[in-house]
CSV table of C-alpha atoms in Angstrom, one decimal:
chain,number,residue,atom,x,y,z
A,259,UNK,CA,-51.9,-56.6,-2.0
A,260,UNK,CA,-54.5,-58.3,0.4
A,261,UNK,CA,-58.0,-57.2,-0.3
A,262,UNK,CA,-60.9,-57.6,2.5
A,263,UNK,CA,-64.3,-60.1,0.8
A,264,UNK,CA,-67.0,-57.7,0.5
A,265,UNK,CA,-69.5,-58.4,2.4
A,266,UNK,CA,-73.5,-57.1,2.2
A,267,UNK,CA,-75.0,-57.4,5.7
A,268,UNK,CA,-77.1,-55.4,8.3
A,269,UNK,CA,-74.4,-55.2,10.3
A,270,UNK,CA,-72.7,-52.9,7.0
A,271,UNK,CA,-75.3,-51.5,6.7
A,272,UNK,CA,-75.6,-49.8,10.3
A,273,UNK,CA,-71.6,-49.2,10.1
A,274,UNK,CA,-72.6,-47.6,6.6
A,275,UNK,CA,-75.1,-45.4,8.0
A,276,UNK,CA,-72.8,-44.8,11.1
A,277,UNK,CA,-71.5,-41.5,10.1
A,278,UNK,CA,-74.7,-39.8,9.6
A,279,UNK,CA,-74.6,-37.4,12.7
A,280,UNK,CA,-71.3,-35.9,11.1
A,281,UNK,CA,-72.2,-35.6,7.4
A,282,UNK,CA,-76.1,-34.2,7.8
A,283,UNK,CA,-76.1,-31.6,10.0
A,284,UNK,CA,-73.2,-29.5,8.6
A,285,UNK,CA,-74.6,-30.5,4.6
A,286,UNK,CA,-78.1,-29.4,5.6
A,287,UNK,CA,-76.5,-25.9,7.9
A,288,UNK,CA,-74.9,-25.4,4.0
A,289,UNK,CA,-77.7,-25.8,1.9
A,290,UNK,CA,-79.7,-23.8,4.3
A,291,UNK,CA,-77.6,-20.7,4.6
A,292,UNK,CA,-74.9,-20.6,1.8
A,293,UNK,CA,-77.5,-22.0,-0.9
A,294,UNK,CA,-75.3,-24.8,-2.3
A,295,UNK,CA,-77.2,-27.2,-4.6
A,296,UNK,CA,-79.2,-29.8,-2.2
A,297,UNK,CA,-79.1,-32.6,-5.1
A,298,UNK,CA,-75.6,-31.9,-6.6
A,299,UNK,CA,-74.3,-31.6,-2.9
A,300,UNK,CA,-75.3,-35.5,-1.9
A,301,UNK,CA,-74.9,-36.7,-5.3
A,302,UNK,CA,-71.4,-35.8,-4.7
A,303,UNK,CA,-71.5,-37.4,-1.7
A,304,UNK,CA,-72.3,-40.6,-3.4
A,305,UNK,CA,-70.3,-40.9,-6.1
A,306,UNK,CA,-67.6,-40.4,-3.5
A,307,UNK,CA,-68.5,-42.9,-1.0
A,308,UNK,CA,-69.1,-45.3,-4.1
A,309,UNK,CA,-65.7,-44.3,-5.8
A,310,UNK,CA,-63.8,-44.7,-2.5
A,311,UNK,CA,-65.3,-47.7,-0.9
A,312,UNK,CA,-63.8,-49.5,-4.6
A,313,UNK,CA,-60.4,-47.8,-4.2
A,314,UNK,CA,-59.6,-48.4,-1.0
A,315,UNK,CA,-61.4,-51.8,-0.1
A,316,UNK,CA,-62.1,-51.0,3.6
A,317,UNK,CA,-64.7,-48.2,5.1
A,318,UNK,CA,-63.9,-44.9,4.7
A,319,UNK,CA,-65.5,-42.0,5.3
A,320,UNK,CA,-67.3,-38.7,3.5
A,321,UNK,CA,-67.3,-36.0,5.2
A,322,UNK,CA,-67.8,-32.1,5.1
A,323,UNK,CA,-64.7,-29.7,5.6
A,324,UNK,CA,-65.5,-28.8,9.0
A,325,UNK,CA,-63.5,-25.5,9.2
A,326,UNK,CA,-64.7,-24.4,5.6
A,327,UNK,CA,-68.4,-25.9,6.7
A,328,UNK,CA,-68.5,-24.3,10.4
A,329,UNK,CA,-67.3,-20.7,8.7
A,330,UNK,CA,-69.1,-20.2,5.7
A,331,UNK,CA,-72.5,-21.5,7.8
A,332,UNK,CA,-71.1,-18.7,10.6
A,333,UNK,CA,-70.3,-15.9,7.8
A,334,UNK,CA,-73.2,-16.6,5.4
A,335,UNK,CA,-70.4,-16.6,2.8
A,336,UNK,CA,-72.2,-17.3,-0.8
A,337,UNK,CA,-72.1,-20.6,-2.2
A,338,UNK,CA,-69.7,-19.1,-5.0
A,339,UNK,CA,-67.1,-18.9,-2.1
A,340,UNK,CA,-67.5,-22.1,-0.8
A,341,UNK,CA,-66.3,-23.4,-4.1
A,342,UNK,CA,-63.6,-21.3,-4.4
A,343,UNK,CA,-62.8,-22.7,-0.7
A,344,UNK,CA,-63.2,-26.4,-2.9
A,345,UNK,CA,-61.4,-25.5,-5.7
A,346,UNK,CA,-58.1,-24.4,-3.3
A,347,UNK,CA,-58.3,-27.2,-1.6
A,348,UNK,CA,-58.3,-29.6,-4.6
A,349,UNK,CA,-55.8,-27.9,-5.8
A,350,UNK,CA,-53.0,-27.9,-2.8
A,351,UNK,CA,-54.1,-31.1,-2.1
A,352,UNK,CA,-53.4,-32.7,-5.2
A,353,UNK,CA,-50.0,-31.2,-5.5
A,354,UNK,CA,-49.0,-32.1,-2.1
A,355,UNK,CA,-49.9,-35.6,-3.2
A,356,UNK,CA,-48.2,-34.9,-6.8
A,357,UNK,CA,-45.0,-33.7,-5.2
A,358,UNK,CA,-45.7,-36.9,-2.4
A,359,UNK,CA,-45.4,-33.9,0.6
A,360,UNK,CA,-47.4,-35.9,2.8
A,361,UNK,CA,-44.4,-38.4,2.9
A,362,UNK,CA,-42.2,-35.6,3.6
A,363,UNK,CA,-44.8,-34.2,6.5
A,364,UNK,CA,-45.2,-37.7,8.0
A,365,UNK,CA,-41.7,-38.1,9.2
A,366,UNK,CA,-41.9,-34.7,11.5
A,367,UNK,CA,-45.5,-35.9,12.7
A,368,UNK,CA,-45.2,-38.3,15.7
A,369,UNK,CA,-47.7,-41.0,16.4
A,370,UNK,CA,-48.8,-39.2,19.7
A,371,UNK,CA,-49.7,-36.1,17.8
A,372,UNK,CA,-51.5,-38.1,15.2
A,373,UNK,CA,-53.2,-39.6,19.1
A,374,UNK,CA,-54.0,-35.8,19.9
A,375,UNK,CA,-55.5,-35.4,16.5
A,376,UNK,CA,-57.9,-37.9,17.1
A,377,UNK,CA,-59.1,-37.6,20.7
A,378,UNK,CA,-59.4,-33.9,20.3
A,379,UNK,CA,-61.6,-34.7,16.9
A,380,UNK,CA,-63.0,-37.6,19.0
A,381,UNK,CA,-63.7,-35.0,22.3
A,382,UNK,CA,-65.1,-32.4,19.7
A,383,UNK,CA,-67.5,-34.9,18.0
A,384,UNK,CA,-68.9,-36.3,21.3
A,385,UNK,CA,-69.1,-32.5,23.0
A,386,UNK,CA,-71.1,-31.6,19.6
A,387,UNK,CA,-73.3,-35.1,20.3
A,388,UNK,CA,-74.4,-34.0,23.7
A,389,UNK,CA,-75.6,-30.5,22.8
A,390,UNK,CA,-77.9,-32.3,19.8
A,391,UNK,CA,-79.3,-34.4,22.7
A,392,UNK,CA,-79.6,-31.7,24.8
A,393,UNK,CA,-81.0,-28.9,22.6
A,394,UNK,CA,-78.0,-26.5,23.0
A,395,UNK,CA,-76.5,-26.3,19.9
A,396,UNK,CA,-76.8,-23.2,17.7
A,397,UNK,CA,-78.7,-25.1,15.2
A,398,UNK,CA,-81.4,-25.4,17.9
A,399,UNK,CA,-81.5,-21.7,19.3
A,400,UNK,CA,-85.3,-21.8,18.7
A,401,UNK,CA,-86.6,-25.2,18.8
A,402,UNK,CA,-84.9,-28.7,19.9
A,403,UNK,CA,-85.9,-30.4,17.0
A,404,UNK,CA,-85.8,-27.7,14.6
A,405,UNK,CA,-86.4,-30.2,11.7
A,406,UNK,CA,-89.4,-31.6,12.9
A,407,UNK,CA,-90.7,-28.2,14.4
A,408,UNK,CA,-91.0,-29.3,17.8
A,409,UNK,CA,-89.9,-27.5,21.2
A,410,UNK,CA,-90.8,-29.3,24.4
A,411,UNK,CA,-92.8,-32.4,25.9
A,412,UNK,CA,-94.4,-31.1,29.1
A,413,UNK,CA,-91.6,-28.9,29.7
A,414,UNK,CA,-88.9,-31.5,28.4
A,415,UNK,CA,-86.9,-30.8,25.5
A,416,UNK,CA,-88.0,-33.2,22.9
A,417,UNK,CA,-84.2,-34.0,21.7
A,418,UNK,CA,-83.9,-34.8,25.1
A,419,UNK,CA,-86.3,-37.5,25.3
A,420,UNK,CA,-85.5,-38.4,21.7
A,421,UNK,CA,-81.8,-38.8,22.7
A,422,UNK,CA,-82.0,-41.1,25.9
A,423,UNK,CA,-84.1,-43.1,23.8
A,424,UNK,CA,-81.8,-43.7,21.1
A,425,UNK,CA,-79.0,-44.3,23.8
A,426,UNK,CA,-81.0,-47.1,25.6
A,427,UNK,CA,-81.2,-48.4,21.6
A,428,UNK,CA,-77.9,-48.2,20.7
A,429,UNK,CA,-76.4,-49.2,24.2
A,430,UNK,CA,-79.1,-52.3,24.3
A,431,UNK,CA,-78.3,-53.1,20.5
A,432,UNK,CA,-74.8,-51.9,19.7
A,433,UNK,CA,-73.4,-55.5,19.6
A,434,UNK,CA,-76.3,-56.9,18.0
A,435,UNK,CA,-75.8,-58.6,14.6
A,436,UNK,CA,-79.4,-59.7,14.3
A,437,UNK,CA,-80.5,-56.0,15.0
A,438,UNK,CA,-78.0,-53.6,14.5
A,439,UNK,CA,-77.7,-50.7,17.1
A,440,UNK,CA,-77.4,-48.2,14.8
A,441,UNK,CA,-79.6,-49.4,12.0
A,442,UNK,CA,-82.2,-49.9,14.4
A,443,UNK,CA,-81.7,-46.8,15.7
A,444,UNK,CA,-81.9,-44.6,12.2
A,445,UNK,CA,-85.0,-46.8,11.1
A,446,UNK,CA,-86.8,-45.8,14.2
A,447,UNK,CA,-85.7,-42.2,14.2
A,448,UNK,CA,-87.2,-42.1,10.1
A,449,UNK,CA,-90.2,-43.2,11.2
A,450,UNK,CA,-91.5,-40.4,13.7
A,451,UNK,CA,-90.0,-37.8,11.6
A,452,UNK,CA,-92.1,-39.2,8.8
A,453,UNK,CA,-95.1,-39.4,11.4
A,454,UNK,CA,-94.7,-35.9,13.3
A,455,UNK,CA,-92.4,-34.1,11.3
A,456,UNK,CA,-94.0,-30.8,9.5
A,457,UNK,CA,-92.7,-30.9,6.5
A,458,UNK,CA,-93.9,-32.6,3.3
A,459,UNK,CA,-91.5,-34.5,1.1
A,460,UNK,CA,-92.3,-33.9,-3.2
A,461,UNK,CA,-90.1,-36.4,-5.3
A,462,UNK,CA,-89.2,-34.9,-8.9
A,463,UNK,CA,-86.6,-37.2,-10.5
A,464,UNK,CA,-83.9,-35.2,-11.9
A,465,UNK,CA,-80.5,-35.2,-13.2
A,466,UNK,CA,-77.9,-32.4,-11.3
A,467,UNK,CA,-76.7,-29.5,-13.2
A,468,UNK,CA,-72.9,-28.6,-13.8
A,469,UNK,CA,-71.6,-25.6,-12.4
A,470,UNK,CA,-75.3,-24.6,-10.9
A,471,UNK,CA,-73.9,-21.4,-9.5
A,472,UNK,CA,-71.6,-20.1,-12.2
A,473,UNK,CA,-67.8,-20.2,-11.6
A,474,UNK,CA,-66.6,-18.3,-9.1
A,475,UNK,CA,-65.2,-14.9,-9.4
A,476,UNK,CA,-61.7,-13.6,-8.6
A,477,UNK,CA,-62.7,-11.9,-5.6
A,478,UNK,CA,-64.0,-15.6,-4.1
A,479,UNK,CA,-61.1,-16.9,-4.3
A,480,UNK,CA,-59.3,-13.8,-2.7
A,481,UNK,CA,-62.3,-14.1,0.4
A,482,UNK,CA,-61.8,-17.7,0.2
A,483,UNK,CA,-58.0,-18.9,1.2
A,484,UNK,CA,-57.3,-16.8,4.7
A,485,UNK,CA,-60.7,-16.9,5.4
A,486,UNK,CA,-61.0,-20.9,4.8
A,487,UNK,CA,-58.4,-22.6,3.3
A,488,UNK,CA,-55.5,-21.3,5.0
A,489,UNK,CA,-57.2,-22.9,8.4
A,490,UNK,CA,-58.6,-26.3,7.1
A,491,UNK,CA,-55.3,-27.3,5.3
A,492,UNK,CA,-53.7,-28.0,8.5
A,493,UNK,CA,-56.7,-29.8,10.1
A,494,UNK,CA,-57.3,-31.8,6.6
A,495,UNK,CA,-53.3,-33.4,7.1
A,496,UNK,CA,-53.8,-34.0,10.6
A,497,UNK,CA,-56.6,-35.1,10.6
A,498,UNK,CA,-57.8,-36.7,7.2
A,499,UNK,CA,-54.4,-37.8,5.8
A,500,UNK,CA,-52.4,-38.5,8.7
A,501,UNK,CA,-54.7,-39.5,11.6
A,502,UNK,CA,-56.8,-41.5,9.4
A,503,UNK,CA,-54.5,-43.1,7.5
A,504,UNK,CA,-53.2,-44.4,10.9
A,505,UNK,CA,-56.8,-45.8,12.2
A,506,UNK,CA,-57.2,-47.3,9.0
A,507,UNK,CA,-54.4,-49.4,9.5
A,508,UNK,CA,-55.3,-50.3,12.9
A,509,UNK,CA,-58.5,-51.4,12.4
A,510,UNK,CA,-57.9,-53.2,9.0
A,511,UNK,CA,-54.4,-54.4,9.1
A,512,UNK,CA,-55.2,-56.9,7.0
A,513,UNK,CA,-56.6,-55.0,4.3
A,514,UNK,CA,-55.6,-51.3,4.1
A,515,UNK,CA,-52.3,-51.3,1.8
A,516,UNK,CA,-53.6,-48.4,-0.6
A,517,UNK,CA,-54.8,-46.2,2.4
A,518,UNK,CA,-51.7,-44.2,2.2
A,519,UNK,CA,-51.5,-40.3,3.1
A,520,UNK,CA,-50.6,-39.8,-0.6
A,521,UNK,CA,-53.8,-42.0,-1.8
A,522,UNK,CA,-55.9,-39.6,0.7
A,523,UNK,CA,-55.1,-36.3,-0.3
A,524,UNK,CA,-55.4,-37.9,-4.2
A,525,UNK,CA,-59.1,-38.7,-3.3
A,526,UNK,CA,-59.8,-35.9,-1.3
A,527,UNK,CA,-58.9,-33.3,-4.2
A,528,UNK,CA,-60.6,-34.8,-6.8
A,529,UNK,CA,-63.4,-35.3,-4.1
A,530,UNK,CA,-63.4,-31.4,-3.4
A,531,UNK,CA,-62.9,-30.5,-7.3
A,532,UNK,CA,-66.0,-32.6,-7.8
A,533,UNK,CA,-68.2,-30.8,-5.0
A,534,UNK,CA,-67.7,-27.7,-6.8
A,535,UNK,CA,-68.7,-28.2,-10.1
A,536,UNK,CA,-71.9,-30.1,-8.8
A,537,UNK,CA,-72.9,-27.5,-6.9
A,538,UNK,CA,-71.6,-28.9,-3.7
A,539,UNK,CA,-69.2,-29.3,-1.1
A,540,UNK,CA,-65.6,-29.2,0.1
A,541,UNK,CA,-65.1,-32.9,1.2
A,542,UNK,CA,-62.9,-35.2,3.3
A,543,UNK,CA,-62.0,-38.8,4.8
A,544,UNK,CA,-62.2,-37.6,8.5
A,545,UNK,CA,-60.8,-40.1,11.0
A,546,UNK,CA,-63.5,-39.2,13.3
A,547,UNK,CA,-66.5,-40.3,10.5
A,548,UNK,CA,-64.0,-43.6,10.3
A,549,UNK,CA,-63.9,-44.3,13.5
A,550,UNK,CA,-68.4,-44.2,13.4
A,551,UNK,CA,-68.4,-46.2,10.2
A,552,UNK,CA,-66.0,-48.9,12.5
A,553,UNK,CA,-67.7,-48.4,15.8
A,554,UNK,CA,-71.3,-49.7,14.3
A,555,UNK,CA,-69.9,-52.4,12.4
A,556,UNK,CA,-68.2,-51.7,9.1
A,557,UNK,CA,-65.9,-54.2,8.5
A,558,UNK,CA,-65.2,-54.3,4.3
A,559,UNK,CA,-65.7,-51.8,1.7
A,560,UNK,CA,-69.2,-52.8,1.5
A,561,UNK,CA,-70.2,-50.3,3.7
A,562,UNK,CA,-69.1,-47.8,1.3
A,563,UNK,CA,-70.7,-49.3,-1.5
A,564,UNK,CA,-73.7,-48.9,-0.1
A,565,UNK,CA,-74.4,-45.5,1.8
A,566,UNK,CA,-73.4,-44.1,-1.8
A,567,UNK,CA,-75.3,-46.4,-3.3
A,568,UNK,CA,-78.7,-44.3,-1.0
A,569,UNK,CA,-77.0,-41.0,-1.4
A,570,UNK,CA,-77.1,-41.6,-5.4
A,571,UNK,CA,-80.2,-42.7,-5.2
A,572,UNK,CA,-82.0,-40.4,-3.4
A,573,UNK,CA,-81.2,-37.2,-5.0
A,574,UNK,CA,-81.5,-38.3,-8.4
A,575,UNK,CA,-85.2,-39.8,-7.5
A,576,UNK,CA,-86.3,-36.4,-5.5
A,577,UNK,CA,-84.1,-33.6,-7.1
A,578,UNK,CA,-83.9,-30.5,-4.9
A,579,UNK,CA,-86.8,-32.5,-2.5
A,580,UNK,CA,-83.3,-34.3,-1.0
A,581,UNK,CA,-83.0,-31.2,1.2
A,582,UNK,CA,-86.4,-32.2,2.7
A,583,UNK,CA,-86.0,-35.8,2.7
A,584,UNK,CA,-82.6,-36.1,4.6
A,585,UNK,CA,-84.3,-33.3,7.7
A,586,UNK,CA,-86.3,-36.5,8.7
A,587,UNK,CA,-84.1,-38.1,10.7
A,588,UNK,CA,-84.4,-36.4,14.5
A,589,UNK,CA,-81.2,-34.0,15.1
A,590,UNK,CA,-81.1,-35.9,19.1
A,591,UNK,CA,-80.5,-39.1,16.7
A,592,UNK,CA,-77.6,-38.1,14.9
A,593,UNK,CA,-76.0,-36.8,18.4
A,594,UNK,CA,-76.4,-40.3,20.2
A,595,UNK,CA,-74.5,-41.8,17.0
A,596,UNK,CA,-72.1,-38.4,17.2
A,597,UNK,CA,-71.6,-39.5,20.9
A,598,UNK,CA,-70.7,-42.8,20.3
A,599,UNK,CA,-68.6,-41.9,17.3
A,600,UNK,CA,-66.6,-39.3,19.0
A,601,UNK,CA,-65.5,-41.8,22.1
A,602,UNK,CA,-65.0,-44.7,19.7
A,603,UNK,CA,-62.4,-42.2,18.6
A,604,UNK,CA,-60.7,-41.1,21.6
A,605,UNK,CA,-59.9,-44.8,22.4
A,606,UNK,CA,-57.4,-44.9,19.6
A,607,UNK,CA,-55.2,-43.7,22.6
A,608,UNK,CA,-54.9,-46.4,24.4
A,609,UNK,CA,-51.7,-47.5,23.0
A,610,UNK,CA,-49.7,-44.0,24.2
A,611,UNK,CA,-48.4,-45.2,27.9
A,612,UNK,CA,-45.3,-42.7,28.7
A,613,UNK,CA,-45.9,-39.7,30.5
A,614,UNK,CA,-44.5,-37.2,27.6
A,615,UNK,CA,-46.9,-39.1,24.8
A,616,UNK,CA,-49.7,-38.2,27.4
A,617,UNK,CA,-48.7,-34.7,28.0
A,618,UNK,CA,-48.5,-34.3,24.6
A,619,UNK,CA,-51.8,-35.5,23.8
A,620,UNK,CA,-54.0,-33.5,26.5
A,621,UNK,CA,-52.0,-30.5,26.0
A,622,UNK,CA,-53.7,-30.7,22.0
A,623,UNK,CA,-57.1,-31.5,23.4
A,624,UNK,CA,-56.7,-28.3,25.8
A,625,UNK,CA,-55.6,-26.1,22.5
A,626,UNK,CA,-57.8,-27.6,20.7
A,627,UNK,CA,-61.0,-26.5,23.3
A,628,UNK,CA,-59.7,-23.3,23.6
A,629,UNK,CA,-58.2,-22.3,20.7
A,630,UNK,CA,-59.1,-24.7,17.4
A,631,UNK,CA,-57.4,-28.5,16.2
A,632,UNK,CA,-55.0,-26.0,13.6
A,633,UNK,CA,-53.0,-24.4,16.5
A,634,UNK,CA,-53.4,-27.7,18.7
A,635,UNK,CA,-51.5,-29.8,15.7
A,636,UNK,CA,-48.8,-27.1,15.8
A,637,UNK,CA,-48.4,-26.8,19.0
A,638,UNK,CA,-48.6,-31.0,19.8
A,639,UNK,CA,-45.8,-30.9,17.0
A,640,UNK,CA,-44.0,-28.6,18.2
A,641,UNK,CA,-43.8,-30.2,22.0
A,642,UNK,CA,-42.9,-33.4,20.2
A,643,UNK,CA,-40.1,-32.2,18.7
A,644,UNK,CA,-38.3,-30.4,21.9
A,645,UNK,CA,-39.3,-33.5,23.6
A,646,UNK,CA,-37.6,-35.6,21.6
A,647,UNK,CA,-34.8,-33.2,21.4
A,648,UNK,CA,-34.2,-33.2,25.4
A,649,UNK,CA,-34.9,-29.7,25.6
A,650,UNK,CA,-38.2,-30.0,27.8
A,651,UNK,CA,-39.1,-33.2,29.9
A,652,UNK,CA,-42.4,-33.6,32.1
């Protein structure tokens, strides 16, 4: 098996750090609202980027369950049923890779539904990006930079100004090996949240607790799989396994042998087994933080090696402080890199030429606005299949 030279550079770094706009603002909605454990939460993070970026040997990326994120920060759903929500998904997840179903599912999924997958991810993640530079998302119902507690300049929203900023950076520096776009681009955003942000930051090393909110109860996990489970499973082998899998081999043919949907949802449900007893998070390898990690320059399994490395880090050094010390960064910065991210994704496309691949694929981005990416992967499925089958033609 070939195996990519790992290499520590800036430009790793800013492919490391590419992923950011995905991973913080859900994490921090969580810790907010549902009370999960701030250190045990990114500590998890880390030891999962670390753990991963060794297996695998290429970027990949740590994300938050969006479904089981997006609901529980909706619902105000206690953190004891977010881990339930973990705890299922470890579960099916490692006995779908036990029983090797992924194989089995990956022979009725086409490639242009795994396409649909990703530009609808790709269309969500770069619709989300504009309303952080904009100020329209829910997280900024009050203020536009609710972290920093600032509002407007002169009648301008200041993610606004924030945001065409950090596009003229990363458009002016996204090639850049010398200055990376998005590195560049972070450093600066750190540095007026440290200089006009409200909120102090208190370091008090510490080590994170096991289990910090108790197991959860039988009733969690009865609240837990319609409510969140039920919808993410889907998404997660759409998205995470299958679609990811696939980008993995295209943008590291050389080097991504043990990327394999089974090795995925191995990963991923120890991954989500390990959020819960931290205290933490249902996580994933979503193709959409992927294509980010890729789009800013991640190239070998470096990259991995060392965002975990600074999610380690930083928690254990400031304990339950982490909460304050990752709302630094300017939400408008995190949706210029959720921009780029997003239609980094969508261009995995541009190999589907018929007219029914096409058809297929729009037809899951139009679900998957009006409906969600769950009912969108059954239905691209679905038109796949009659396609295929002669009974419908476009």
């Amino acid at each position: 098996m070939q195996s990519i030279r790992m290499r520590f550079t800036r430009t790793e770094l800013a492919g490391a750090i590419g992923d950011l706009g995905t991973l913080l603002p859900l994490s921090v909605g969580m810790i907010a609202v549902n009370g999960l454990d701030a250190m045990g939460l990114f500590v998890g993070v880390g030891l999962f980027y670390l753990i991963a970026g060794h297996y695998y040997g290429t970027p990949i990326a740590v994300q938050p369950m969006k479904t089981i994120g997006a609901y529980a920060v909706a619902t105000g759903a206690t953190a004891t049923v977010v881990h339930a929500a973990g705890i299922w998904m470890a579960i099916l997840l490692l006995l779908i890779a036990w029983f090797d179903g992924a194989k089995r599912l990956q022979r009725i999924v086409p490639k242009e539904v795994i396409r649909g997958v990703q530009v609808s991810t790709g269309l969500l993640l770069a619709l989300q990006g504009v309303r952080f530079i904009a100020g329209i998302s829910p997280l900024q119902a009050k203020l536009s930079e609710p972290w920093l507690g600032m509002g407007s300049l002169a009648g301008i929203p200041w993610s606004l100004v924030l945001g065409v900023i950090s596009l003229f950076l990363l458009l002016g520096l996204i090639d850049s090996k010398r200055f990376p776009g998005a590195l560049v681009t972070i450093v600066c955003g750190i540095i007026f949240g440290l200089i006009f942000g409200e909120h102090s930051i208190s370091f008090s090393p510490s080590l994170p607790a096991l289990l910090p909110h108790g197991l959860p109860g039988l009733s969690d996990f009865i609240i837990a799989l319609p409510a969140m489970v039920l919808p993410q499973l889907p998404m997660t082998i759409g998205n995470a396994v299958f679609a990811n899998a696939d980008l993995a081999n295209k943008y590291y043919p050389e080097g991504a042998a043990r990327n394999t949907p089974r090795a995925l949802c191995t990963s991923m449900g120890l991954a989500c087994l390990g959020g819960a007893l931290l205290g933490g998070m249902p996580m994933c390898h979503g193709a959409g933080g992927l294509a980010a990690h890729y789009r800013f320059g991640a190239r070998t399994g470096a990259s991995n090696l060392m965002i975990g490395g600074i999610f380690l880090m930083l928690p254990l050094l400031a304990g339950q402080g982490m909460f304050d010390v990752v709302r630094i960064i300017p939400v408008a910065v995190l949706g210029t890199m959720l921009l780029f991210a997003g239609i980094e994704l969508c261009l995995a496309m541009r190999d589907m030429e018929t007219r029914g691949h096409l058809f297929t694929i729009f037809l899951m981005v139009a679900c998957t606005l009006t409906f969600n990416l769950t009912v969108a992967f059954l239905c691209g499925i679905l038109v796949a299949w009659l396609m295929e089958r002669g009974v419908i033609s476009v």
